[in-house]
Short mmCIF file of C-alpha atoms and ligand atoms in Angstrom, two decimals:
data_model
loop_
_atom_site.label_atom_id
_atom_site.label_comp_id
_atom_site.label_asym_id
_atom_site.label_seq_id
_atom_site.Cartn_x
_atom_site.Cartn_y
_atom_site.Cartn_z
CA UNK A 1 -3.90 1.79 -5.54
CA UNK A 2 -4.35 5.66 -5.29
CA UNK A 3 -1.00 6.43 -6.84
CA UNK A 4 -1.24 9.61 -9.20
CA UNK A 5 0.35 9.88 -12.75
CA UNK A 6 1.88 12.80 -12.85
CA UNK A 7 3.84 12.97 -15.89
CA UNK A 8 3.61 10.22 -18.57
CA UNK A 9 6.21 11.75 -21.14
CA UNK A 10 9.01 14.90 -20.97
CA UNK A 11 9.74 14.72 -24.23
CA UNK A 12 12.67 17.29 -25.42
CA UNK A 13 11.06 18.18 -28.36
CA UNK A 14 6.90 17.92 -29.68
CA UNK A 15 6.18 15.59 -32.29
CA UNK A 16 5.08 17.85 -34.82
CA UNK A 17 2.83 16.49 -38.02
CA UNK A 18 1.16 13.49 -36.09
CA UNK A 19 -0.87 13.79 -39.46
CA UNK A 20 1.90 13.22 -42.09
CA UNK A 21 3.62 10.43 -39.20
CA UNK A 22 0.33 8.08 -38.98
CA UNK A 23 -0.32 6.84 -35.69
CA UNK A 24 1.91 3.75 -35.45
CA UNK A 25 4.56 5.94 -35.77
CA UNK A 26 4.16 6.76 -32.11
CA UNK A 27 4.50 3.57 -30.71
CA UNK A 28 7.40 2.90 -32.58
CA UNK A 29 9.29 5.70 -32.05
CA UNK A 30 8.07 4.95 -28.32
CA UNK A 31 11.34 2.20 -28.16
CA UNK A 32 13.53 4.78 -29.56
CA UNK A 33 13.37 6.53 -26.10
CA UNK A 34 15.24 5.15 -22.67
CA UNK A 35 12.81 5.06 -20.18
CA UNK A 36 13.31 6.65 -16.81
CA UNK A 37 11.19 5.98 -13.66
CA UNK A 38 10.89 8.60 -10.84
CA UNK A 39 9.11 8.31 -7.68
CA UNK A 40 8.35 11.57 -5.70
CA UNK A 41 6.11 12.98 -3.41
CA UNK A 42 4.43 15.56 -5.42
CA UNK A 43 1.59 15.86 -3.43
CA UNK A 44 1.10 15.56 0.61
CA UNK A 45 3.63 17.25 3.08
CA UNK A 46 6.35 17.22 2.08
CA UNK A 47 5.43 18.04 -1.69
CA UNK A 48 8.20 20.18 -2.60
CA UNK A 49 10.79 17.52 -2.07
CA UNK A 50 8.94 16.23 -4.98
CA UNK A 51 8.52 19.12 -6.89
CA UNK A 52 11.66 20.72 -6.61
CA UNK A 53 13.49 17.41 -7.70
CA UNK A 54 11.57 16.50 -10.85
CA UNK A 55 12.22 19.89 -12.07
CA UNK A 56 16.04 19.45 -11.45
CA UNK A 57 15.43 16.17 -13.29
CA UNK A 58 13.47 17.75 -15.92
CA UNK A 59 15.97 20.22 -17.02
CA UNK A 60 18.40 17.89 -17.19
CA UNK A 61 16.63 15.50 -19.27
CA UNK A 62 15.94 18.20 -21.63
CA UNK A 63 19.73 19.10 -22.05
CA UNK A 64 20.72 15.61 -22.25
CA UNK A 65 17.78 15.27 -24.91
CA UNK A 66 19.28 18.41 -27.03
CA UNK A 67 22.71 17.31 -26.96
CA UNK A 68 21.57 14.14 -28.86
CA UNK A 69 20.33 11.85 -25.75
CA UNK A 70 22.21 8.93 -25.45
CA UNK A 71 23.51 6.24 -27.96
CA UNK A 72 21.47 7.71 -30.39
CA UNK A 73 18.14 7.34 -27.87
CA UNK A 74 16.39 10.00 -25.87
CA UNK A 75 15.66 9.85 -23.01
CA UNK A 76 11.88 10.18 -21.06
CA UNK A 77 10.82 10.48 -17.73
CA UNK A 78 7.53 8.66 -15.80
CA UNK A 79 6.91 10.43 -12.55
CA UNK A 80 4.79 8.77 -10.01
CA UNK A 81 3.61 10.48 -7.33
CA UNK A 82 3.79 8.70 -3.47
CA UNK A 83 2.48 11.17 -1.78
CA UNK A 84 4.63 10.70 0.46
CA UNK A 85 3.95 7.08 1.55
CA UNK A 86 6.80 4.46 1.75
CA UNK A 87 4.28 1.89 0.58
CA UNK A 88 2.71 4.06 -2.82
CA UNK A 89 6.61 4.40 -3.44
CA UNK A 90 7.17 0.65 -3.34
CA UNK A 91 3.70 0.32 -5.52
CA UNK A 92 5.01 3.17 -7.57
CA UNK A 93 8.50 1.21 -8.19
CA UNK A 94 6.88 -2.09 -8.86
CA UNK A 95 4.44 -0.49 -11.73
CA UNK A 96 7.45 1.82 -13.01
CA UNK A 97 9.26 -1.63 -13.21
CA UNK A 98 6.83 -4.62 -14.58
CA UNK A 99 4.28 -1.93 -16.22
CA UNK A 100 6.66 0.91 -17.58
CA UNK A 101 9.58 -1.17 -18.15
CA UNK A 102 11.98 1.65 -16.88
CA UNK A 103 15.68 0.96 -17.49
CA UNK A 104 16.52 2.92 -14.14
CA UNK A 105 14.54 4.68 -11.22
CA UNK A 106 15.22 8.18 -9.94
CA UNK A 107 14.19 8.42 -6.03
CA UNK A 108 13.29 9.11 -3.50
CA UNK A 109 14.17 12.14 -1.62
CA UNK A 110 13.05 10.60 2.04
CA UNK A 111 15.03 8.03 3.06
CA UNK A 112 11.97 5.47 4.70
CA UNK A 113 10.61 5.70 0.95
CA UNK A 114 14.41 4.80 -0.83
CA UNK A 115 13.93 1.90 1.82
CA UNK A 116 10.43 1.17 0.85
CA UNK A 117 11.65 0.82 -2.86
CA UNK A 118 15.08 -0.11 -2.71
CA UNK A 119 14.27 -3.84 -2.02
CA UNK A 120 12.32 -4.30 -5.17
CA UNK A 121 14.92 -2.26 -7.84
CA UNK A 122 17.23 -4.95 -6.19
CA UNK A 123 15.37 -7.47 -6.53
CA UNK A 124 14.75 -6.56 -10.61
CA UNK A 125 18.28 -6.07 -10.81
CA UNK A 126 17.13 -1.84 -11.57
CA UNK A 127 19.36 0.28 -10.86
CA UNK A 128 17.96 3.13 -8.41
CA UNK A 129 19.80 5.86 -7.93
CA UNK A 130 18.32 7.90 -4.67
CA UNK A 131 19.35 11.92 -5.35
CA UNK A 132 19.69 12.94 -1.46
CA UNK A 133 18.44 10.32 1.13
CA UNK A 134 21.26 10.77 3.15
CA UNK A 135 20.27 7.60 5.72
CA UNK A 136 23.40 4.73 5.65
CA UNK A 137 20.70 2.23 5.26
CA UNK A 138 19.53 2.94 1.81
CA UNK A 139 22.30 1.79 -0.26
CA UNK A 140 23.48 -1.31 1.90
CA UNK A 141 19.88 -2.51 0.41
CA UNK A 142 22.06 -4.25 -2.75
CA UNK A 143 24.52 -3.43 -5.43
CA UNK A 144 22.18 -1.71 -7.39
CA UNK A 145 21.10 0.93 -5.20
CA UNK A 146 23.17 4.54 -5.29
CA UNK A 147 22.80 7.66 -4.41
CA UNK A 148 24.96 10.99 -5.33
CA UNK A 149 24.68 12.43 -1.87
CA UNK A 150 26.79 12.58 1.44
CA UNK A 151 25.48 10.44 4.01
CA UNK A 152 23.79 11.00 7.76
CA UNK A 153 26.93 10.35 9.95
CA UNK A 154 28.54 13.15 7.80
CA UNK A 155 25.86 15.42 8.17
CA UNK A 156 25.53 14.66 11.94
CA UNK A 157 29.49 15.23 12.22
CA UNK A 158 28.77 18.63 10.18
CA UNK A 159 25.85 19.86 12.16
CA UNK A 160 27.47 18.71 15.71
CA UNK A 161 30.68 20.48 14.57
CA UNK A 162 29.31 23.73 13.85
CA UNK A 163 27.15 23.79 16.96
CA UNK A 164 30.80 23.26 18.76
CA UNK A 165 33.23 25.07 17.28
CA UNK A 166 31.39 27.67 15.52
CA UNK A 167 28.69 28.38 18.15
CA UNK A 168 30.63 27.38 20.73
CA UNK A 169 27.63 25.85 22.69
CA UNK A 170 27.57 22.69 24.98
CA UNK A 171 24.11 21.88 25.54
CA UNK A 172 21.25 20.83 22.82
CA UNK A 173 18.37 19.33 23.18
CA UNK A 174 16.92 16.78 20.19
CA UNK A 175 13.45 17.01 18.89
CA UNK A 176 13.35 13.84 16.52
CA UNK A 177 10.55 12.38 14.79
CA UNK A 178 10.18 9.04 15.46
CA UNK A 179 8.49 7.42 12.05
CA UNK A 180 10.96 8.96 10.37
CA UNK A 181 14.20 6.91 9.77
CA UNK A 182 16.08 9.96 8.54
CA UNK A 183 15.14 11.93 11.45
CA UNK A 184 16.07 8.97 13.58
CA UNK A 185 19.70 8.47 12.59
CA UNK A 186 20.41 12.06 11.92
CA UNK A 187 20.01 12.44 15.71
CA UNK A 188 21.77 10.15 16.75
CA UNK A 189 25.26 10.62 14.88
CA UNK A 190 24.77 14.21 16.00
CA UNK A 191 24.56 13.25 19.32
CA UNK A 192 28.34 10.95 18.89
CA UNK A 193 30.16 13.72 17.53
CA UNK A 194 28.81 16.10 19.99
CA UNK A 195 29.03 14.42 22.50
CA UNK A 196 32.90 13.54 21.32
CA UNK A 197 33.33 17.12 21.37
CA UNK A 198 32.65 17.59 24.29
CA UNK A 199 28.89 18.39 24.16
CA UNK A 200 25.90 17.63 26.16
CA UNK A 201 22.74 16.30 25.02
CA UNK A 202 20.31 17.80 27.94
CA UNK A 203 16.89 16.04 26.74
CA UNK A 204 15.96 14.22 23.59
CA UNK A 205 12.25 14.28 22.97
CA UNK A 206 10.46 12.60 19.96
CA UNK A 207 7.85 13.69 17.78
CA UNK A 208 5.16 11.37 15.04
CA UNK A 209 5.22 12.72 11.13
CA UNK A 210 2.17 14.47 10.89
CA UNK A 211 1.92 15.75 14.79
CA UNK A 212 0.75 19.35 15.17
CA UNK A 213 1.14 20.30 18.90
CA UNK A 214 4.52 20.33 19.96
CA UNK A 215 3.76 21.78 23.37
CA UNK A 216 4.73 18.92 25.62
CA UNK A 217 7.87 18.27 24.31
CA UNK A 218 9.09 21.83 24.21
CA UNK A 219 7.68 22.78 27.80
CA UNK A 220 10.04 19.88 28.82
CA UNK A 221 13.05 21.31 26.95
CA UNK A 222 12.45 24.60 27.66
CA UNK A 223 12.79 23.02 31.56
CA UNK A 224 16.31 21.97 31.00
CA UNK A 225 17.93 25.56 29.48
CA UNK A 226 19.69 24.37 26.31
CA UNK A 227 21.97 26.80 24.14
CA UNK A 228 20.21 25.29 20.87
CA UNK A 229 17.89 22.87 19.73
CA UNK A 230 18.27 20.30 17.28
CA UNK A 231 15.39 19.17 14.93
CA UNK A 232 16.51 16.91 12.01
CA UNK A 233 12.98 16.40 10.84
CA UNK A 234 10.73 17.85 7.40
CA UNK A 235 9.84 21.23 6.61
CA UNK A 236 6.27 21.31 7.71
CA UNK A 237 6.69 19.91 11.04
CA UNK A 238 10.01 22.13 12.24
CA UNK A 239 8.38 25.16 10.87
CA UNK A 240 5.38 24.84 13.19
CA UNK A 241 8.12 23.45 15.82
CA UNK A 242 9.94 26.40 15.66
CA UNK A 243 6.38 28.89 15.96
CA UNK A 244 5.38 26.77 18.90
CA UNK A 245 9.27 27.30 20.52
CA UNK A 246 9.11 30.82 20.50
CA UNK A 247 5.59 30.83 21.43
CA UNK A 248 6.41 29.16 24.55
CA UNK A 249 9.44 31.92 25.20
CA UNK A 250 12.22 29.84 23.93
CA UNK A 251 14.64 32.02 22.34
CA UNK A 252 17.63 29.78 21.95
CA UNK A 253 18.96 28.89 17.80
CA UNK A 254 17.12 25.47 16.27
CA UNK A 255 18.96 23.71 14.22
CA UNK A 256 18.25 21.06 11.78
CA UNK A 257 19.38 18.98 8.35
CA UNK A 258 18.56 19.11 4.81
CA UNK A 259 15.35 18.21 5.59
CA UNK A 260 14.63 21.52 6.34
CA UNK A 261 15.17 23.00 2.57
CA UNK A 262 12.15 23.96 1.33
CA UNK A 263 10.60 27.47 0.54
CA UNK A 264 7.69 26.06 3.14
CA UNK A 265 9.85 26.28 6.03
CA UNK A 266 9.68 29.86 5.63
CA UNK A 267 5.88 30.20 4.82
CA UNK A 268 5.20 27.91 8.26
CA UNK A 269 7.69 28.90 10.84
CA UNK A 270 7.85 33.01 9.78
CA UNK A 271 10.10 34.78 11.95
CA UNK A 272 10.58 31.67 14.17
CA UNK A 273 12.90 30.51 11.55
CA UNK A 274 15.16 33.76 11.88
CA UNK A 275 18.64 32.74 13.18
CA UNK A 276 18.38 28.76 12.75
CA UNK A 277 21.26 26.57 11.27
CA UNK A 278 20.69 24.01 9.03
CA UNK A 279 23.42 21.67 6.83
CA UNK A 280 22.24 21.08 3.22
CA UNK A 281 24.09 20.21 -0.40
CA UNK A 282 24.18 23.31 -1.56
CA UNK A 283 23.93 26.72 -1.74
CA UNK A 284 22.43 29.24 -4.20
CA UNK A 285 25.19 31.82 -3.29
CA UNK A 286 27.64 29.47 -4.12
CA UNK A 287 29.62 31.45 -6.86
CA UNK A 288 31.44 28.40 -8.63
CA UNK A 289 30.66 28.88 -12.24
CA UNK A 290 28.83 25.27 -12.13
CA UNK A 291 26.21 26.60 -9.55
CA UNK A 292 25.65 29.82 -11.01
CA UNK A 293 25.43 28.56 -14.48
CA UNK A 294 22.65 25.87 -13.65
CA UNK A 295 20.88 28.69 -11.20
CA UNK A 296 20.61 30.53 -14.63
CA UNK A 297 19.66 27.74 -16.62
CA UNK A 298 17.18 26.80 -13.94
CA UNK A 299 15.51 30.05 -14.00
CA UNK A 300 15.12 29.89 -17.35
CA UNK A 301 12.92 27.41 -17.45
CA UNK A 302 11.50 27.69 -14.35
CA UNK A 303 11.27 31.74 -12.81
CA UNK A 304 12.79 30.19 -9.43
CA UNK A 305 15.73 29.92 -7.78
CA UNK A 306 16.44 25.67 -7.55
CA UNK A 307 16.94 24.53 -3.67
CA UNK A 308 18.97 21.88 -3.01
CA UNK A 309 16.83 19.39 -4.11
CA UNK A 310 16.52 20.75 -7.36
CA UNK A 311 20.10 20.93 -7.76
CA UNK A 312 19.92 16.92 -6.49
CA UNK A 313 17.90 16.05 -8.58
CA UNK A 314 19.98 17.53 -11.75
CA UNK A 315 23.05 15.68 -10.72
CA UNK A 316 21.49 12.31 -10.18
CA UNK A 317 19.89 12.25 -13.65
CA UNK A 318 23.39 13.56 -15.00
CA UNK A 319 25.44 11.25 -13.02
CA UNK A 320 22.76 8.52 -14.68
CA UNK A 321 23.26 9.50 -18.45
CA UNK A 322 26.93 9.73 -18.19
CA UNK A 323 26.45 6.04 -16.65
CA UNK A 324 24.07 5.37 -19.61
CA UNK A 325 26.77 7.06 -22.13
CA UNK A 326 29.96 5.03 -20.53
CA UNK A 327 28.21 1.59 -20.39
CA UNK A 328 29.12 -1.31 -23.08
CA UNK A 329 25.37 -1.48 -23.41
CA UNK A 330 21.89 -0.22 -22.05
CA UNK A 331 21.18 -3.56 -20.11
CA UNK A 332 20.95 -2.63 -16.71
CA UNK A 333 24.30 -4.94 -15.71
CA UNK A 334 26.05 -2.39 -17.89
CA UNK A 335 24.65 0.37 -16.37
CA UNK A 336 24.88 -0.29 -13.04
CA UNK A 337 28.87 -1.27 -13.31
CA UNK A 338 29.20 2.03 -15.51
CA UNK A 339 27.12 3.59 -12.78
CA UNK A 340 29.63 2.11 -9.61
CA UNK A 341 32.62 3.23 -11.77
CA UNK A 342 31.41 6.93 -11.72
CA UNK A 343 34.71 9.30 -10.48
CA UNK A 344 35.00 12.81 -10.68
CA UNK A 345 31.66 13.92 -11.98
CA UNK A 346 31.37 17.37 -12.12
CA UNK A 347 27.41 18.09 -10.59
CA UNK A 348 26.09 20.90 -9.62
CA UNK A 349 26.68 20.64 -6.26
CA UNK A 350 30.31 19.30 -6.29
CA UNK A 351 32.24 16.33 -7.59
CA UNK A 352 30.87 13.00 -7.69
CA UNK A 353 33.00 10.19 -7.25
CA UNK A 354 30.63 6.82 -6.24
CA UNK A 355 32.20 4.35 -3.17
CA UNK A 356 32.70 0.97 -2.72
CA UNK A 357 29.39 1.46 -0.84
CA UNK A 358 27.54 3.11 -3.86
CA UNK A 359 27.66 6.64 -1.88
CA UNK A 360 28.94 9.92 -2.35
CA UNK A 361 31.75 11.82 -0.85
CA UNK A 362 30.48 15.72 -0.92
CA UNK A 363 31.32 18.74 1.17
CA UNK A 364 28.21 20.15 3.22
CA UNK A 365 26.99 23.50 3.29
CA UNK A 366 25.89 25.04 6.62
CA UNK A 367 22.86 27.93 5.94
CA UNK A 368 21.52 30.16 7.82
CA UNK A 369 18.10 31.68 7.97
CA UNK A 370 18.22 35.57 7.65
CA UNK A 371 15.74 37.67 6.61
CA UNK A 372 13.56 34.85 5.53
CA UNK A 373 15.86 33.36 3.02
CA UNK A 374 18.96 30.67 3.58
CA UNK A 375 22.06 32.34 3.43
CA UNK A 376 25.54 30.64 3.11
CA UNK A 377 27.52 30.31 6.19
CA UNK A 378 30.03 27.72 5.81
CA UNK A 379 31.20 24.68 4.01
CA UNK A 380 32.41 21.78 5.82
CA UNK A 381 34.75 19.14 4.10
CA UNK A 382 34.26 14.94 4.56
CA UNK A 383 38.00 13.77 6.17
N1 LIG B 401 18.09 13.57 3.40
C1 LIG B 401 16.67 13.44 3.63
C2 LIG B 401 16.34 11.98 3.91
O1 LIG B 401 17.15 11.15 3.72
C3 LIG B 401 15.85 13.93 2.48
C4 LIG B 401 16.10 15.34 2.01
C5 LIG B 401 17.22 15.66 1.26
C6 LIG B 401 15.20 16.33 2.28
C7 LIG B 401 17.46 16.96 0.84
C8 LIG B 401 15.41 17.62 1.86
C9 LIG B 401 16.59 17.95 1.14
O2 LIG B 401 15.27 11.64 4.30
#
């Protein structure tokens, strides 16, 4: 087991006089505290999911911490890093669990590692609440497994619409990566509303996590003439995706998912990002008092703008501690029906009202990539 320790302890304030305390006092004062568990991938490629989210987490455990925690405890994080591995996120979740003790998990961003984990906060009877793996999959893993994003046939409805009715083009190819259960079902409920609409899928043409040549499969898309091409896969890989595209003379708009929101994107794929569509949960130029207020907060603490994930993360450690506030007690029966009676949350990036299947029902965003940053196109509404 390789699995880094990132962050033991966010505490919301220091202990001051460990002197004048004595040092039992810390080990007592250690129940005081609700423990959290995250699991993140902090390192590897797809490291800012990771980053971005604990800091979302992060401020909010610090606000929740200086409004007087919860039920008289505070709250504190343990981040585990799984470098983005489904099976150092199910190691991570086991320790977090039978090690830490953590009343609740936070995680994970990619949807195979919420599946990796998933099982064993079930099996614990933890509640996990997943801020933005948008695959159906994840939650129908038990009744204690949430998340407080939309879902993949939403986002696949969203993405296929736009391409429609916005673009007004009829013929996409799909560059999907195959290891990647995201990336897998994204495709594929953008290809039934597309095709619904009237659309044409010309080629679909798959792709391994950590691939680096591209060539093949874009030679034989660039064959077939599409209007657009559709990539719902990670940051890393669609940036050098898009560079190998217009290396090979394609010219035609990619488009992707929220997979795609990272600052990365923009350091890998350069100017073959320019013009690309991508849906997400949110937007920074979203000028609803709750976005701009946490954008302020956010760069505050952190001299940075939060992405979506950030923003993610925020809301699923808010949507927790109102859980934690509303529950007859901390045992984690209490918090998970306080947790599946959650309506009307105000987050960040919208209202949160949980389903009978322990999902979300959000609007979408649709950015676009201008000028090497993501600017707000539209918003498209669930119903
Ligand atoms: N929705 C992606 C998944 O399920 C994860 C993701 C969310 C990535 C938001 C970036 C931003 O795998």
């Amino acid at each position: 087991m390789n699995m880094r320790l990132v962050t033991r302890v966010t505490l919301g304030f220091a202990v001051a006089a460990p002197l004048a305390i004595g040092p039992n006092i810390e080990a007592q004062a250690a129940e005081d505290f609700i423990k959290i568990g995250e699991v993140g991938s902090t390192t590897g490629s797809e490291a800012t999911f990771g980053v971005a989210t604990h800091q979302g987490v992060d401020l909010a455990i610090k606000e929740i911490n200086a409004t007087g925690g919860i039920k008289g405890k505070k709250l504190k994080v343990i981040l585990l890093d799984d470098q983005g591995k489904p099976e150092e996120a199910a190691t991570a979740t086991t320790r977090l669990i039978t090690q830490d003790k953590v009343t609740a998990i936070i995680g994970e961003v990619a949807s195979s590692r919420s599946l990796a984990m998933a099982p064993i906060a079930q099996q614990y009877k933890i509640p996990m609440i997943s801020p933005s793996s948008t695959n159906p999959k994840v939650t129908e893993i038990g009744d204690y497994i949430f998340r407080v994003c939309f879902i993949d046939p939403f986002q696949g409805f969203v993405m296929a619409r736009f391409a429609a009715e916005n673009l007004k083009i009829k013929r996409v190819a799909i560059l999907r990566d195959v290891k990647n259960d995201y990336s897998v079902g994204l495709a594929k409920y953008f290809t039934e509303t597309f095709k619904k609409l009237g659309g044409d899928i010309v080629l679909d043409q798959s792709y391994s996590a950590g691939d680096i040549d591209f060539k093949s499969q874009l030679t034989a898309i660039r064959a077939t003439k599409p209007d657009a091409i559709f990539v719902p896969g990670y940051y890393t890989e669609v940036g050098l995706i898009a560079r190998q595209a217009r290396s090979l003379g394609i010219k035609v708009p990619m488009m992707g998912g929220d997979g795609w929101d990272s600052p990365k994107l923009l350091q890998i794929g350069g100017k073959a990002m320019e013009g690309a569509y991508f849906s997400n949960h949110y937007s920074a130029e979203d000028k609803s008092p709750h976005v701009q207020a946490f954008i302020d907060r956010y760069r505050k603490a952190y001299k940075d703008t939060p992405s979506g994930l950030a923003a993610m993360g925020f809301d699923a450690t808010m949507v927790l501690a109102d859980a934690m506030k509303r529950a007859k007690s901390l045992s984690t029966s209490d918090i998970r029906a306080a947790l599946a009676a959650t309506k009307d949350f105000q987050g960040v990036t919208g209202r949160i009202s949980i389903d009978q299947q322990r999902n979300a029902v959000k609007p979408a965003v649709v950015l676009k990539v201008v000028n090497g940053s993501f600017a707000y196109e539209s918003t498209i509404r669930p119903g």
